PDB file of C-alpha atoms in Angstrom:
ATOM      1  CA  PHE A   1     125.397  78.437 138.174  1.00  0.00           C
ATOM      2  CA  ALA A   2     122.939  80.912 139.588  1.00  0.00           C
ATOM      3  CA  THR A   3     120.091  81.848 137.420  1.00  0.00           C
ATOM      4  CA  THR A   4     119.635  85.201 135.974  1.00  0.00           C
ATOM      5  CA  GLU A   5     116.486  86.045 138.485  1.00  0.00           C
ATOM      6  CA  THR A   6     118.732  85.026 141.400  1.00  0.00           C
ATOM      7  CA  MET A   7     121.784  87.080 140.055  1.00  0.00           C
ATOM      8  CA  ASN A   8     119.345  89.972 139.684  1.00  0.00           C
ATOM      9  CA  LYS A   9     118.096  89.837 143.299  1.00  0.00           C
ATOM     10  CA  LEU A  10     121.719  89.680 144.474  1.00  0.00           C
ATOM     11  CA  VAL A  11     122.622  92.852 142.536  1.00  0.00           C
ATOM     12  CA  LEU A  12     119.541  94.544 143.715  1.00  0.00           C
ATOM     13  CA  ALA A  13     120.174  93.617 147.150  1.00  0.00           C
ATOM     14  CA  CYS A  14     123.817  94.846 147.176  1.00  0.00           C
ATOM     15  CA  LEU A  15     122.712  98.162 145.674  1.00  0.00           C
ATOM     16  CA  LEU A  16     120.113  98.606 148.202  1.00  0.00           C
ATOM     17  CA  PHE A  17     122.635  97.839 150.976  1.00  0.00           C
ATOM     18  CA  VAL A  18     125.072 100.428 149.634  1.00  0.00           C
ATOM     19  CA  GLY A  19     122.329 102.996 149.260  1.00  0.00           C
ATOM     20  CA  PHE A  20     120.797 102.574 152.469  1.00  0.00           C
ATOM     21  CA  ALA A  21     124.374 102.609 154.029  1.00  0.00           C
ATOM     22  CA  PHE A  22     124.921 105.977 152.530  1.00  0.00           C
ATOM     23  CA  LEU A  23     121.293 107.263 153.697  1.00  0.00           C
ATOM     24  CA  ALA A  24     122.032 105.940 157.198  1.00  0.00           C
ATOM     25  CA  THR A  25     124.218 109.144 157.836  1.00  0.00           C
ATOM     26  CA  ALA A  26     121.513 111.634 156.836  1.00  0.00           C
ATOM     27  CA  SER A  27     120.891 112.888 160.298  1.00  0.00           C
ATOM     28  CA  THR A  28     121.452 116.686 160.713  1.00  0.00           C
ATOM     29  CA  PRO A  29     123.720 118.172 163.397  1.00  0.00           C
ATOM     30  CA  ALA A  30     122.109 119.683 166.392  1.00  0.00           C
ATOM     31  CA  VAL A  31     121.767 123.559 165.984  1.00  0.00           C
ATOM     32  CA  CYS A  32     121.642 125.420 169.269  1.00  0.00           C
ATOM     33  CA  GLY A  33     120.598 129.157 169.494  1.00  0.00           C
ATOM     34  CA  LYS A  34     119.056 131.606 171.870  1.00  0.00           C
ATOM     35  CA  CYS A  35     115.364 131.910 171.859  1.00  0.00           C
ATOM     36  CA  ALA A  36     114.756 135.729 172.910  1.00  0.00           C
ATOM     37  CA  ALA A  37     116.433 138.706 174.594  1.00  0.00           C
ATOM     38  CA  GLU A  38     117.301 138.315 178.085  1.00  0.00           C
ATOM     39  CA  PRO A  39     117.646 141.418 180.186  1.00  0.00           C
ATOM     40  CA  ASP A  40     119.720 139.790 183.075  1.00  0.00           C
ATOM     41  CA  PHE A  41     121.626 137.284 181.057  1.00  0.00           C
ATOM     42  CA  THR A  42     124.275 138.026 178.148  1.00  0.00           C
ATOM     43  CA  TRP A  43     124.271 135.036 175.722  1.00  0.00           C
ATOM     44  CA  SER A  44     127.699 133.553 174.865  1.00  0.00           C
ATOM     45  CA  HIS A  45     127.132 130.223 173.186  1.00  0.00           C
ATOM     46  CA  CYS A  46     125.314 126.982 173.547  1.00  0.00           C
ATOM     47  CA  THR A  47     126.610 123.361 172.967  1.00  0.00           C
ATOM     48  CA  VAL A  48     125.028 119.986 172.284  1.00  0.00           C
ATOM     49  CA  THR A  49     127.346 116.988 172.605  1.00  0.00           C
ATOM     50  CA  PRO A  50     127.316 114.763 170.577  1.00  0.00           C
ATOM     51  CA  SER A  51     125.772 116.353 167.698  1.00  0.00           C
ATOM     52  CA  PRO A  52     123.351 115.082 166.640  1.00  0.00           C
ATOM     53  CA  PRO A  53     122.383 113.236 169.686  1.00  0.00           C
ATOM     54  CA  VAL A  54     122.399 109.454 169.465  1.00  0.00           C
ATOM     55  CA  ARG A  55     119.612 107.149 170.445  1.00  0.00           C
ATOM     56  CA  GLY A  56     120.126 105.153 173.622  1.00  0.00           C
ATOM     57  CA  LYS A  57     123.095 107.498 174.682  1.00  0.00           C
ATOM     58  CA  PRO A  58     123.368 110.634 176.916  1.00  0.00           C
ATOM     59  CA  VAL A  59     123.253 114.135 175.415  1.00  0.00           C
ATOM     60  CA  ASP A  60     124.810 117.189 177.157  1.00  0.00           C
ATOM     61  CA  ILE A  61     123.346 120.526 176.444  1.00  0.00           C
ATOM     62  CA  SER A  62     125.196 123.671 177.768  1.00  0.00           C
ATOM     63  CA  LEU A  63     124.016 127.246 177.687  1.00  0.00           C
ATOM     64  CA  ASN A  64     126.995 129.677 178.385  1.00  0.00           C
ATOM     65  CA  GLY A  65     126.766 133.352 179.047  1.00  0.00           C
ATOM     66  CA  VAL A  66     127.245 136.030 181.764  1.00  0.00           C
ATOM     67  CA  LEU A  67     124.772 137.035 184.458  1.00  0.00           C
ATOM     68  CA  THR A  68     124.496 140.687 184.757  1.00  0.00           C
ATOM     69  CA  LYS A  69     123.003 140.533 188.241  1.00  0.00           C
ATOM     70  CA  ALA A  70     123.012 137.751 190.933  1.00  0.00           C
ATOM     71  CA  MET A  71     120.776 134.774 190.749  1.00  0.00           C
ATOM     72  CA  THR A  72     118.979 133.808 193.882  1.00  0.00           C
ATOM     73  CA  SER A  73     117.260 130.623 192.694  1.00  0.00           C
ATOM     74  CA  CYS A  74     117.000 128.795 189.421  1.00  0.00           C
ATOM     75  CA  GLN A  75     115.176 125.907 187.675  1.00  0.00           C
ATOM     76  CA  LEU A  76     116.176 124.518 184.401  1.00  0.00           C
ATOM     77  CA  GLN A  77     113.198 123.547 182.320  1.00  0.00           C
ATOM     78  CA  LEU A  78     113.529 121.212 179.261  1.00  0.00           C
ATOM     79  CA  ILE A  79     110.534 121.053 176.997  1.00  0.00           C
ATOM     80  CA  THR A  80     110.959 118.469 174.208  1.00  0.00           C
ATOM     81  CA  PHE A  81     108.762 118.529 170.922  1.00  0.00           C
ATOM     82  CA  TRP A  82     108.925 115.684 168.213  1.00  0.00           C
ATOM     83  CA  ASN A  83     107.681 116.674 164.783  1.00  0.00           C
ATOM     84  CA  GLY A  84     105.735 119.624 166.500  1.00  0.00           C
ATOM     85  CA  HIS A  85     104.146 117.621 169.202  1.00  0.00           C
ATOM     86  CA  LYS A  86     105.059 118.108 172.921  1.00  0.00           C
ATOM     87  CA  LEU A  87     106.487 114.891 174.310  1.00  0.00           C
ATOM     88  CA  ASN A  88     107.655 115.811 177.625  1.00  0.00           C
ATOM     89  CA  GLU A  89     108.369 118.723 180.060  1.00  0.00           C
ATOM     90  CA  GLN A  90     110.986 118.488 183.192  1.00  0.00           C
ATOM     91  CA  SER A  91     112.329 120.937 185.563  1.00  0.00           C
ATOM     92  CA  HIS A  92     115.542 120.429 187.450  1.00  0.00           C
ATOM     93  CA  PRO A  93     117.273 122.686 190.058  1.00  0.00           C
ATOM     94  CA  CYS A  94     119.973 124.327 187.860  1.00  0.00           C
ATOM     95  CA  CYS A  95     122.034 125.855 190.917  1.00  0.00           C
ATOM     96  CA  GLY A  96     123.335 122.358 192.006  1.00  0.00           C
ATOM     97  CA  SER A  97     123.898 121.568 195.386  1.00  0.00           C
ATOM     98  CA  GLY A  98     124.290 124.723 197.402  1.00  0.00           C
ATOM     99  CA  ALA A  99     125.381 126.912 194.320  1.00  0.00           C
ATOM    100  CA  CYS A 100     122.457 129.483 194.789  1.00  0.00           C
ATOM    101  CA  PRO A 101     122.932 132.382 195.059  1.00  0.00           C
ATOM    102  CA  GLN A 102     124.974 132.635 191.924  1.00  0.00           C
ATOM    103  CA  PRO A 103     126.873 136.006 191.708  1.00  0.00           C
ATOM    104  CA  LYS A 104     126.838 138.096 188.657  1.00  0.00           C
ATOM    105  CA  GLY A 105     129.384 137.039 186.048  1.00  0.00           C
ATOM    106  CA  PRO A 106     130.133 134.095 183.797  1.00  0.00           C
ATOM    107  CA  VAL A 107     127.990 131.141 184.115  1.00  0.00           C
ATOM    108  CA  THR A 108     127.204 127.859 182.418  1.00  0.00           C
ATOM    109  CA  PHE A 109     123.845 125.779 182.799  1.00  0.00           C
ATOM    110  CA  LYS A 110     124.359 122.236 181.716  1.00  0.00           C
ATOM    111  CA  LYS A 111     121.981 119.390 181.690  1.00  0.00           C
ATOM    112  CA  THR A 112     122.611 115.867 180.654  1.00  0.00           C
ATOM    113  CA  GLU A 113     119.785 113.859 179.267  1.00  0.00           C
ATOM    114  CA  ASP A 114     119.258 110.206 178.100  1.00  0.00           C
ATOM    115  CA  ILE A 115     117.795 109.830 174.793  1.00  0.00           C
ATOM    116  CA  PRO A 116     115.705 106.639 174.723  1.00  0.00           C
ATOM    117  CA  SER A 117     116.946 103.941 172.308  1.00  0.00           C
ATOM    118  CA  PHE A 118     113.449 103.833 170.973  1.00  0.00           C
ATOM    119  CA  ALA A 119     113.111 107.590 169.941  1.00  0.00           C
ATOM    120  CA  PRO A 120     111.596 107.713 166.557  1.00  0.00           C
ATOM    121  CA  LEU A 121     112.879 109.311 163.584  1.00  0.00           C
ATOM    122  CA  GLY A 122     111.824 112.760 162.911  1.00  0.00           C
ATOM    123  CA  HIS A 123     112.302 116.541 163.717  1.00  0.00           C
ATOM    124  CA  TYR A 124     113.246 117.269 167.257  1.00  0.00           C
ATOM    125  CA  ASP A 125     113.208 120.727 169.373  1.00  0.00           C
ATOM    126  CA  ILE A 126     114.053 121.098 172.847  1.00  0.00           C
ATOM    127  CA  VAL A 127     113.450 124.408 174.621  1.00  0.00           C
ATOM    128  CA  VAL A 128     116.029 124.952 177.517  1.00  0.00           C
ATOM    129  CA  ASN A 129     114.667 127.609 179.965  1.00  0.00           C
ATOM    130  CA  ALA A 130     116.575 128.863 182.920  1.00  0.00           C
ATOM    131  CA  ILE A 131     113.878 130.140 185.266  1.00  0.00           C
ATOM    132  CA  GLN A 132     114.103 132.394 188.406  1.00  0.00           C
ATOM    133  CA  GLY A 133     110.675 132.698 190.259  1.00  0.00           C
ATOM    134  CA  THR A 134     108.422 132.996 187.317  1.00  0.00           C
ATOM    135  CA  THR A 135     110.899 134.789 184.983  1.00  0.00           C
ATOM    136  CA  VAL A 136     112.754 133.066 182.258  1.00  0.00           C
ATOM    137  CA  PHE A 137     116.110 134.867 182.209  1.00  0.00           C
ATOM    138  CA  ALA A 138     117.907 132.639 179.724  1.00  0.00           C
ATOM    139  CA  CYS A 139     116.702 130.512 176.971  1.00  0.00           C
ATOM    140  CA  ALA A 140     117.955 128.164 174.154  1.00  0.00           C
ATOM    141  CA  ASN A 141     116.400 126.243 171.260  1.00  0.00           C
ATOM    142  CA  VAL A 142     118.105 123.085 170.342  1.00  0.00           C
ATOM    143  CA  THR A 143     116.967 121.327 167.074  1.00  0.00           C
ATOM    144  CA  TRP A 144     118.077 118.369 164.930  1.00  0.00           C
ATOM    145  CA  ASP A 145     116.633 115.903 162.578  1.00  0.00           C
ATOM    146  CA  TRP A 146     116.858 112.261 162.385  1.00  0.00           C
ATOM    147  CA  THR A 147     115.817 111.406 158.891  1.00  0.00           C
ATOM    148  CA  LYS A 148     117.757 108.329 158.511  1.00  0.00           C
ATOM    149  CA  SER A 149     119.542 106.284 161.133  1.00  0.00           C
ATOM    150  CA  ALA A 150     122.194 103.341 161.161  1.00  0.00           C
ATOM    151  CA  ASP A 151     120.330 102.091 164.286  1.00  0.00           C
ATOM    152  CA  ALA A 152     116.811 102.225 162.482  1.00  0.00           C
ATOM    153  CA  GLU A 153     115.087  98.956 162.101  1.00  0.00           C
ATOM    154  CA  PRO A 154     117.016  96.645 159.627  1.00  0.00           C
ATOM    155  CA  PHE A 155     115.454  95.707 156.356  1.00  0.00           C
ATOM    156  CA  LYS A 156     115.082  92.415 154.944  1.00  0.00           C
ATOM    157  CA  ILE A 157     115.480  91.111 151.441  1.00  0.00           C
ATOM    158  CA  ASP A 158     114.262  87.601 150.488  1.00  0.00           C
ATOM    159  CA  LEU A 159     116.583  86.416 148.078  1.00  0.00           C
ATOM    160  CA  ASN A 160     114.397  83.031 147.478  1.00  0.00           C
TER     161      ASN A 160
END
């Protein structure tokens, strides 16, 4: 038969496991919204897939709208912040292979980024700017929180 102390540790371990399993789903979905008024771009919507992003997996960010005039060149700038600290800034051509100039009309700016498997828990902001020359003509802000995670470091309980 187990001692009372061993049984108490076992019950505590089970309660902690159930509690941590519940908390492991406490991440918030990604929220995507526009940053500012854009005179040459009519905002439609922004999507983030998956939401929230998953560590060690790619995330797709799409900014959708209508160009009110033709776009002759474009750079897609992504600026990543973690808990208010700038982590990274990247620029990529957003016209693709030979897609510029882009005529006025519906357009989707899409970028897939890999989330490192070692990304820490916390609050994330990604500013997505579509830039022509030196002018930002479309902007989105993507935010989410990883407060608890199923893939966080496992905890250990010594039952001895």
